[in-house]
Amino acid sequence: MKVQPLEFEKPIADLEKQLEELKKHSKMQTIDLEREIRAIEDKIQETLCEIYSDLNAWQRVQIARHTSRPFALDYLTLAFSDFVELHGDRLFGDDQAMPGGFATLAGKRCVVIAHQKGRDTKENIRRNFGSANPEGYRKALRLMRLAEKFRLPVISLIDTPGAYPGVGAEERHIAESIAVNLREMTLLQTCIVAVVIGEGGSGGALGIGLADRVLMFENAYYSVISPEGCAAILWKHRSHAPEAAEALKLTATHLKELNLIDQVIPEPAGGAHRDHNKAAANLKEALVTALSELEDKPLQVLLEERYEKYRQMGQVLEAAESDSKVASER
Amino acid sequence: MAVFPKPSLKLRTDKKREIPEGLWQKCPDCGEVIHNLELVQNLKVCPKCDYHFTLSARERISSLVEESSFEEFDGDMSSVDILNFKGVASYSERLKSYQERTGMLDAVITGFGQIEQHRVAVAAMDFNFLAATMGSVVGEKITRLIERGTSDRRPVIIVAASGGARMYEGMFSLMQMAKTSGALARHSETKLAYISVLTHPTTAGVMASFASLGDLIIAEPKCMIGFAGPRVIRETTHQDLPPAFQTAEFLRDHGLIDKIVHRKALRSTLTTLLSYLSVNC
């Protein structure tokens, strides 16, 4: 697949162009350019590693949104087997932005719920650009109830710019559909693992993201508001999105440091979009480990730990304490 | 040369007819000029058109519970600039200026209080404080209130008003949605009642968590309630918004809330409703 280069990837794109020309040349003129070709290939790898080892928050947001990045259904093909899609919320419709169903992970049967984006316009219209409507959240809850009933673990793959801001979504109460999921997922009697695979857009992400383990791909982001939205409000212009992205501390590394997620899943050099198979393998490994840690926990312990996990998030100052001491609840 | 200077006939502009500041208010809906005293006595509802002015959290609490019965919790809790957020203005500066302006430490007051024969866990949000956005303090105080309600077997009433999550606290504020909803899950599990009262405006992250989870959901007339802001919806969908979109009346007509209750009837309505929901207290 041809990967569209991002702006900061320009040096790589230039090298790749050189490489292509060299290869063309070598074919046409039957001159042996093997050594030159290899040198450029090495250089590409080197530049890739260099650029990707030092990404800022805004660059990661762009990678998280890359249209060549593996989407949920790609992972369902590459990391899982036997995906059986189940449709509909039994109330209103079937939200194509939120596919879900049964799937097997390394021999283990699971229920998977996910956001799905499209790669082209047609697919994106069908998938609503990965922005789910209330039906999506309600379908997800229906499938989670199924998982609870039949003691299957729930795996949630998050990749959304946010829940859909539309008239119909409001009329069918999108806020309630997310809120109810948060309440029900707190008590759900089976283990839940959530993975932010691309964009973790605010309430729309959290609506299927309350879990025993929250994992995040290295170049994914998870934020209370989009950097553009934050910039529009606090900097009065969307063009300040890079500053907002930095200030919001929305990268996997930051969120791990702040103890708001449990684990960062590494991506192949140059990002998940350059090697879907490797990314899927990393996801599979992380999921298998997470599930094996959760599987044997008695239900009571699992639910208590899940409650405590979110109970402790936040930092406040109480006057009873000395001024310098912050009530860190972590 | 004239002996006397030419008399100045200019009007003295420095001495306008003075209306003592803050004594009168103009109703933004019907334009009626109302004396403050009258407005306060009328629970800040326009006597002419029933427009509901914003109530501060203190005013709300005293309008709902017996003044002497109110036992406030965590009144000394304030926000921390966890992310060291630097935008156009820093979070710490913002907090300070709102604290000075409102006399509140943050955007919510919580405690136990008496509504007639019912002892309830009650919270009121204050829209004047940073648009009552939910950061760690709002999330923590509401969670503690609900947990106390659970352990003391009290119904919970939360009077919500909010612009959503507090972006200055980044993901910490998003996680307050999970935290508060989790506490309500446990409260509800023990068959205790939660009544959510929506006031102008209740939106976004607060609406997508505790405000939508009431056994009963009541709203004040004409208040704005929604998940996404109308501007965002218009820009995303390029669609005209239906009339009265995202008002209490719109939500009632779509079957999303139980009741619209006039502010002056709120206390008595809550009393009646609680009498049906108190069997497990």
mmCIF file of N, CA and C in Angstrom, chain B residues 17-98:
data_model
loop_
_atom_site.group_PDB
_atom_site.id
_atom_site.type_symbol
_atom_site.label_atom_id
_atom_site.label_comp_id
_atom_site.label_asym_id
_atom_site.label_seq_id
_atom_site.Cartn_x
_atom_site.Cartn_y
_atom_site.Cartn_z
ATOM 1 N N ARG B 17 -27.595 60.654 35.501
ATOM 2 C CA ARG B 17 -28.576 60.255 36.504
ATOM 3 C C ARG B 17 -28.202 58.849 36.960
ATOM 4 N N GLU B 18 -27.930 58.738 38.222
ATOM 5 C CA GLU B 18 -27.327 57.487 38.648
ATOM 6 C C GLU B 18 -28.345 56.433 39.046
ATOM 7 N N ILE B 19 -28.198 55.269 38.410
ATOM 8 C CA ILE B 19 -28.935 54.102 38.897
ATOM 9 C C ILE B 19 -27.920 53.330 39.721
ATOM 10 N N PRO B 20 -28.167 53.205 40.997
ATOM 11 C CA PRO B 20 -27.188 52.480 41.803
ATOM 12 C C PRO B 20 -26.907 51.114 41.184
ATOM 13 N N GLU B 21 -25.643 50.833 41.041
ATOM 14 C CA GLU B 21 -25.273 49.621 40.321
ATOM 15 C C GLU B 21 -25.698 48.360 41.066
ATOM 16 N N GLY B 22 -26.179 47.392 40.327
ATOM 17 C CA GLY B 22 -26.517 46.109 40.915
ATOM 18 C C GLY B 22 -27.818 46.104 41.669
ATOM 19 N N LEU B 23 -28.595 47.149 41.536
ATOM 20 C CA LEU B 23 -29.859 47.184 42.263
ATOM 21 C C LEU B 23 -31.016 46.700 41.391
ATOM 22 N N TRP B 24 -30.828 46.874 40.105
ATOM 23 C CA TRP B 24 -31.862 46.474 39.148
ATOM 24 C C TRP B 24 -31.261 45.515 38.141
ATOM 25 N N GLN B 25 -32.075 44.647 37.630
ATOM 26 C CA GLN B 25 -31.595 43.768 36.555
ATOM 27 C C GLN B 25 -32.625 43.735 35.444
ATOM 28 N N LYS B 26 -32.093 43.595 34.253
ATOM 29 C CA LYS B 26 -32.985 43.539 33.114
ATOM 30 C C LYS B 26 -33.157 42.077 32.715
ATOM 31 N N CYS B 27 -34.366 41.668 32.527
ATOM 32 C CA CYS B 27 -34.610 40.286 32.109
ATOM 33 C C CYS B 27 -34.127 40.115 30.667
ATOM 34 N N PRO B 28 -33.212 39.174 30.427
ATOM 35 C CA PRO B 28 -32.688 39.016 29.067
ATOM 36 C C PRO B 28 -33.752 38.509 28.103
ATOM 37 N N ASP B 29 -34.834 37.981 28.619
ATOM 38 C CA ASP B 29 -35.857 37.414 27.744
ATOM 39 C C ASP B 29 -36.922 38.451 27.351
ATOM 40 N N CYS B 30 -37.536 39.100 28.363
ATOM 41 C CA CYS B 30 -38.637 40.009 28.037
ATOM 42 C C CYS B 30 -38.263 41.484 28.209
ATOM 43 N N GLY B 31 -37.071 41.742 28.762
ATOM 44 C CA GLY B 31 -36.618 43.119 28.869
ATOM 45 C C GLY B 31 -37.132 43.853 30.097
ATOM 46 N N GLU B 32 -37.928 43.195 30.883
ATOM 47 C CA GLU B 32 -38.466 43.798 32.105
ATOM 48 C C GLU B 32 -37.319 44.174 33.049
ATOM 49 N N VAL B 33 -37.416 45.393 33.625
ATOM 50 C CA VAL B 33 -36.413 45.782 34.617
ATOM 51 C C VAL B 33 -36.955 45.426 36.000
ATOM 52 N N ILE B 34 -36.191 44.609 36.691
ATOM 53 C CA ILE B 34 -36.689 44.056 37.951
ATOM 54 C C ILE B 34 -35.767 44.472 39.090
ATOM 55 N N HIS B 35 -36.338 44.870 40.208
ATOM 56 C CA HIS B 35 -35.528 45.198 41.367
ATOM 57 C C HIS B 35 -34.918 43.916 41.922
ATOM 58 N N ASN B 36 -33.666 44.015 42.313
ATOM 59 C CA ASN B 36 -32.957 42.829 42.784
ATOM 60 C C ASN B 36 -33.660 42.109 43.924
ATOM 61 N N LEU B 37 -34.189 42.906 44.825
ATOM 62 C CA LEU B 37 -34.839 42.328 45.990
ATOM 63 C C LEU B 37 -36.024 41.451 45.550
ATOM 64 N N GLU B 38 -36.766 42.012 44.606
ATOM 65 C CA GLU B 38 -37.915 41.274 44.094
ATOM 66 C C GLU B 38 -37.461 39.983 43.398
ATOM 67 N N LEU B 39 -36.350 40.116 42.668
ATOM 68 C CA LEU B 39 -35.821 38.970 41.933
ATOM 69 C C LEU B 39 -35.394 37.864 42.902
ATOM 70 N N VAL B 40 -34.702 38.264 43.960
ATOM 71 C CA VAL B 40 -34.225 37.276 44.925
ATOM 72 C C VAL B 40 -35.407 36.611 45.626
ATOM 73 N N GLN B 41 -36.396 37.439 45.983
ATOM 74 C CA GLN B 41 -37.571 36.866 46.647
ATOM 75 C C GLN B 41 -38.306 35.890 45.730
ATOM 76 N N ASN B 42 -38.170 36.115 44.450
ATOM 77 C CA ASN B 42 -38.834 35.256 43.468
ATOM 78 C C ASN B 42 -37.927 34.136 42.968
ATOM 79 N N LEU B 43 -36.917 33.773 43.778
ATOM 80 C CA LEU B 43 -35.930 32.738 43.424
ATOM 81 C C LEU B 43 -35.269 33.010 42.069
ATOM 82 N N LYS B 44 -35.064 34.281 41.806
ATOM 83 C CA LYS B 44 -34.412 34.718 40.567
ATOM 84 C C LYS B 44 -35.159 34.250 39.310
ATOM 85 N N VAL B 45 -36.459 34.318 39.399
ATOM 86 C CA VAL B 45 -37.285 34.039 38.231
ATOM 87 C C VAL B 45 -37.974 35.341 37.850
ATOM 88 N N CYS B 46 -37.937 35.696 36.578
ATOM 89 C CA CYS B 46 -38.580 36.936 36.142
ATOM 90 C C CYS B 46 -40.080 36.878 36.449
ATOM 91 N N PRO B 47 -40.586 37.867 37.206
ATOM 92 C CA PRO B 47 -42.002 37.813 37.577
ATOM 93 C C PRO B 47 -42.928 37.983 36.372
ATOM 94 N N LYS B 48 -42.389 38.555 35.300
ATOM 95 C CA LYS B 48 -43.252 38.813 34.156
ATOM 96 C C LYS B 48 -43.295 37.619 33.178
ATOM 97 N N CYS B 49 -42.104 37.084 32.873
ATOM 98 C CA CYS B 49 -42.084 36.055 31.815
ATOM 99 C C CYS B 49 -41.583 34.690 32.283
ATOM 100 N N ASP B 50 -41.272 34.560 33.569
ATOM 101 C CA ASP B 50 -40.795 33.286 34.112
ATOM 102 C C ASP B 50 -39.399 32.881 33.632
ATOM 103 N N TYR B 51 -38.641 33.828 33.102
ATOM 104 C CA TYR B 51 -37.261 33.499 32.736
ATOM 105 C C TYR B 51 -36.487 33.128 34.001
ATOM 106 N N HIS B 52 -35.768 32.019 33.932
ATOM 107 C CA HIS B 52 -34.990 31.576 35.097
ATOM 108 C C HIS B 52 -33.561 32.108 34.999
ATOM 109 N N PHE B 53 -33.216 33.071 35.870
ATOM 110 C CA PHE B 53 -31.838 33.552 35.928
ATOM 111 C C PHE B 53 -30.959 32.458 36.551
ATOM 112 N N THR B 54 -29.654 32.561 36.283
ATOM 113 C CA THR B 54 -28.730 31.595 36.872
ATOM 114 C C THR B 54 -28.674 31.772 38.392
ATOM 115 N N LEU B 55 -28.767 30.644 39.096
ATOM 116 C CA LEU B 55 -28.594 30.691 40.549
ATOM 117 C C LEU B 55 -27.174 30.276 40.879
ATOM 118 N N SER B 56 -26.587 30.929 41.869
ATOM 119 C CA SER B 56 -25.282 30.445 42.335
ATOM 120 C C SER B 56 -25.532 29.161 43.125
ATOM 121 N N ALA B 57 -24.456 28.409 43.357
ATOM 122 C CA ALA B 57 -24.612 27.144 44.068
ATOM 123 C C ALA B 57 -25.177 27.371 45.468
ATOM 124 N N ARG B 58 -24.688 28.430 46.131
ATOM 125 C CA ARG B 58 -25.200 28.742 47.487
ATOM 126 C C ARG B 58 -26.692 29.046 47.449
ATOM 127 N N GLU B 59 -27.077 29.885 46.492
ATOM 128 C CA GLU B 59 -28.495 30.235 46.375
ATOM 129 C C GLU B 59 -29.333 28.993 46.113
ATOM 130 N N ARG B 60 -28.805 28.107 45.291
ATOM 131 C CA ARG B 60 -29.533 26.888 44.954
ATOM 132 C C ARG B 60 -29.740 26.036 46.199
ATOM 133 N N ILE B 61 -28.647 25.840 46.940
ATOM 134 C CA ILE B 61 -28.751 25.010 48.147
ATOM 135 C C ILE B 61 -29.793 25.618 49.094
ATOM 136 N N SER B 62 -29.713 26.930 49.308
ATOM 137 C CA SER B 62 -30.656 27.490 50.278
ATOM 138 C C SER B 62 -32.090 27.510 49.740
ATOM 139 N N SER B 63 -32.240 27.430 48.418
ATOM 140 C CA SER B 63 -33.610 27.359 47.895
ATOM 141 C C SER B 63 -34.199 25.954 48.027
ATOM 142 N N LEU B 64 -33.325 24.971 48.239
ATOM 143 C CA LEU B 64 -33.815 23.588 48.262
ATOM 144 C C LEU B 64 -33.894 22.960 49.646
ATOM 145 N N VAL B 65 -32.890 23.211 50.490
ATOM 146 C CA VAL B 65 -32.869 22.518 51.784
ATOM 147 C C VAL B 65 -33.041 23.508 52.933
ATOM 148 N N GLU B 66 -33.505 22.995 54.070
ATOM 149 C CA GLU B 66 -33.595 23.808 55.282
ATOM 150 C C GLU B 66 -32.211 24.372 55.568
ATOM 151 N N GLU B 67 -32.139 25.690 55.615
ATOM 152 C CA GLU B 67 -30.849 26.357 55.755
ATOM 153 C C GLU B 67 -30.009 25.756 56.905
ATOM 154 N N SER B 68 -30.639 25.621 58.070
ATOM 155 C CA SER B 68 -29.883 25.193 59.260
ATOM 156 C C SER B 68 -29.485 23.725 59.183
ATOM 157 N N SER B 69 -30.134 22.984 58.281
ATOM 158 C CA SER B 69 -29.870 21.546 58.243
ATOM 159 C C SER B 69 -28.679 21.195 57.353
ATOM 160 N N PHE B 70 -28.182 22.156 56.609
ATOM 161 C CA PHE B 70 -27.166 21.824 55.606
ATOM 162 C C PHE B 70 -25.787 21.606 56.226
ATOM 163 N N GLU B 71 -25.269 20.435 55.952
ATOM 164 C CA GLU B 71 -23.947 20.064 56.470
ATOM 165 C C GLU B 71 -23.028 19.919 55.254
ATOM 166 N N GLU B 72 -22.175 20.900 55.052
ATOM 167 C CA GLU B 72 -21.352 20.883 53.835
ATOM 168 C C GLU B 72 -20.161 19.944 53.966
ATOM 169 N N PHE B 73 -19.823 19.291 52.851
ATOM 170 C CA PHE B 73 -18.646 18.409 52.824
ATOM 171 C C PHE B 73 -17.556 19.016 51.945
ATOM 172 N N ASP B 74 -16.341 18.758 52.322
ATOM 173 C CA ASP B 74 -15.173 19.077 51.486
ATOM 174 C C ASP B 74 -15.177 20.519 50.981
ATOM 175 N N GLY B 75 -15.624 21.427 51.834
ATOM 176 C CA GLY B 75 -15.698 22.835 51.442
ATOM 177 C C GLY B 75 -14.331 23.457 51.217
ATOM 178 N N ASP B 76 -13.290 22.766 51.672
ATOM 179 C CA ASP B 76 -11.942 23.344 51.559
ATOM 180 C C ASP B 76 -11.160 22.764 50.383
ATOM 181 N N MET B 77 -11.857 22.043 49.519
ATOM 182 C CA MET B 77 -11.120 21.372 48.434
ATOM 183 C C MET B 77 -10.960 22.300 47.232
ATOM 184 N N SER B 78 -9.744 22.379 46.738
ATOM 185 C CA SER B 78 -9.532 23.235 45.568
ATOM 186 C C SER B 78 -8.697 22.528 44.506
ATOM 187 N N SER B 79 -8.674 23.128 43.323
ATOM 188 C CA SER B 79 -8.041 22.486 42.165
ATOM 189 C C SER B 79 -6.535 22.666 42.130
ATOM 190 N N VAL B 80 -5.893 21.727 41.489
ATOM 191 C CA VAL B 80 -4.441 21.760 41.308
ATOM 192 C C VAL B 80 -4.170 21.826 39.807
ATOM 193 N N ASP B 81 -3.200 22.602 39.431
ATOM 194 C CA ASP B 81 -2.830 22.690 38.016
ATOM 195 C C ASP B 81 -1.930 21.499 37.679
ATOM 196 N N ILE B 82 -2.557 20.341 37.587
ATOM 197 C CA ILE B 82 -1.799 19.079 37.456
ATOM 198 C C ILE B 82 -0.900 19.083 36.235
ATOM 199 N N LEU B 83 -1.426 19.577 35.132
ATOM 200 C CA LEU B 83 -0.688 19.487 33.868
ATOM 201 C C LEU B 83 0.237 20.680 33.659
ATOM 202 N N ASN B 84 0.203 21.622 34.628
ATOM 203 C CA ASN B 84 0.952 22.863 34.446
ATOM 204 C C ASN B 84 0.544 23.494 33.113
ATOM 205 N N PHE B 85 -0.749 23.670 32.973
ATOM 206 C CA PHE B 85 -1.345 24.045 31.696
ATOM 207 C C PHE B 85 -1.057 25.502 31.357
ATOM 208 N N LYS B 86 -0.404 25.686 30.242
ATOM 209 C CA LYS B 86 -0.132 27.055 29.807
ATOM 210 C C LYS B 86 -0.788 27.309 28.466
ATOM 211 N N GLY B 87 -1.847 28.060 28.487
ATOM 212 C CA GLY B 87 -2.458 28.482 27.227
ATOM 213 C C GLY B 87 -2.260 29.971 27.131
ATOM 214 N N VAL B 88 -3.274 30.650 26.658
ATOM 215 C CA VAL B 88 -3.213 32.101 26.611
ATOM 216 C C VAL B 88 -3.166 32.642 28.049
ATOM 217 N N ALA B 89 -3.976 32.019 28.913
ATOM 218 C CA ALA B 89 -3.842 32.291 30.342
ATOM 219 C C ALA B 89 -3.587 30.971 31.032
ATOM 220 N N SER B 90 -2.782 30.980 32.087
ATOM 221 C CA SER B 90 -2.496 29.711 32.751
ATOM 222 C C SER B 90 -3.689 29.314 33.618
ATOM 223 N N TYR B 91 -3.779 28.032 33.885
ATOM 224 C CA TYR B 91 -4.896 27.505 34.669
ATOM 225 C C TYR B 91 -4.884 28.103 36.072
ATOM 226 N N SER B 92 -3.693 28.195 36.664
ATOM 227 C CA SER B 92 -3.632 28.727 38.031
ATOM 228 C C SER B 92 -4.172 30.151 38.095
ATOM 229 N N GLU B 93 -3.832 30.959 37.089
ATOM 230 C CA GLU B 93 -4.347 32.334 37.075
ATOM 231 C C GLU B 93 -5.865 32.345 36.945
ATOM 232 N N ARG B 94 -6.343 31.495 36.039
ATOM 233 C CA ARG B 94 -7.783 31.390 35.845
ATOM 234 C C ARG B 94 -8.494 31.046 37.148
ATOM 235 N N LEU B 95 -7.968 30.025 37.817
ATOM 236 C CA LEU B 95 -8.588 29.581 39.070
ATOM 237 C C LEU B 95 -8.655 30.722 40.071
ATOM 238 N N LYS B 96 -7.541 31.414 40.190
ATOM 239 C CA LYS B 96 -7.451 32.499 41.163
ATOM 240 C C LYS B 96 -8.487 33.577 40.860
ATOM 241 N N SER B 97 -8.581 33.945 39.584
ATOM 242 C CA SER B 97 -9.498 35.042 39.272
ATOM 243 C C SER B 97 -10.954 34.619 39.481
ATOM 244 N N TYR B 98 -11.272 33.361 39.186
ATOM 245 C CA TYR B 98 -12.643 32.900 39.437
ATOM 246 C C TYR B 98 -12.927 32.748 40.924
#
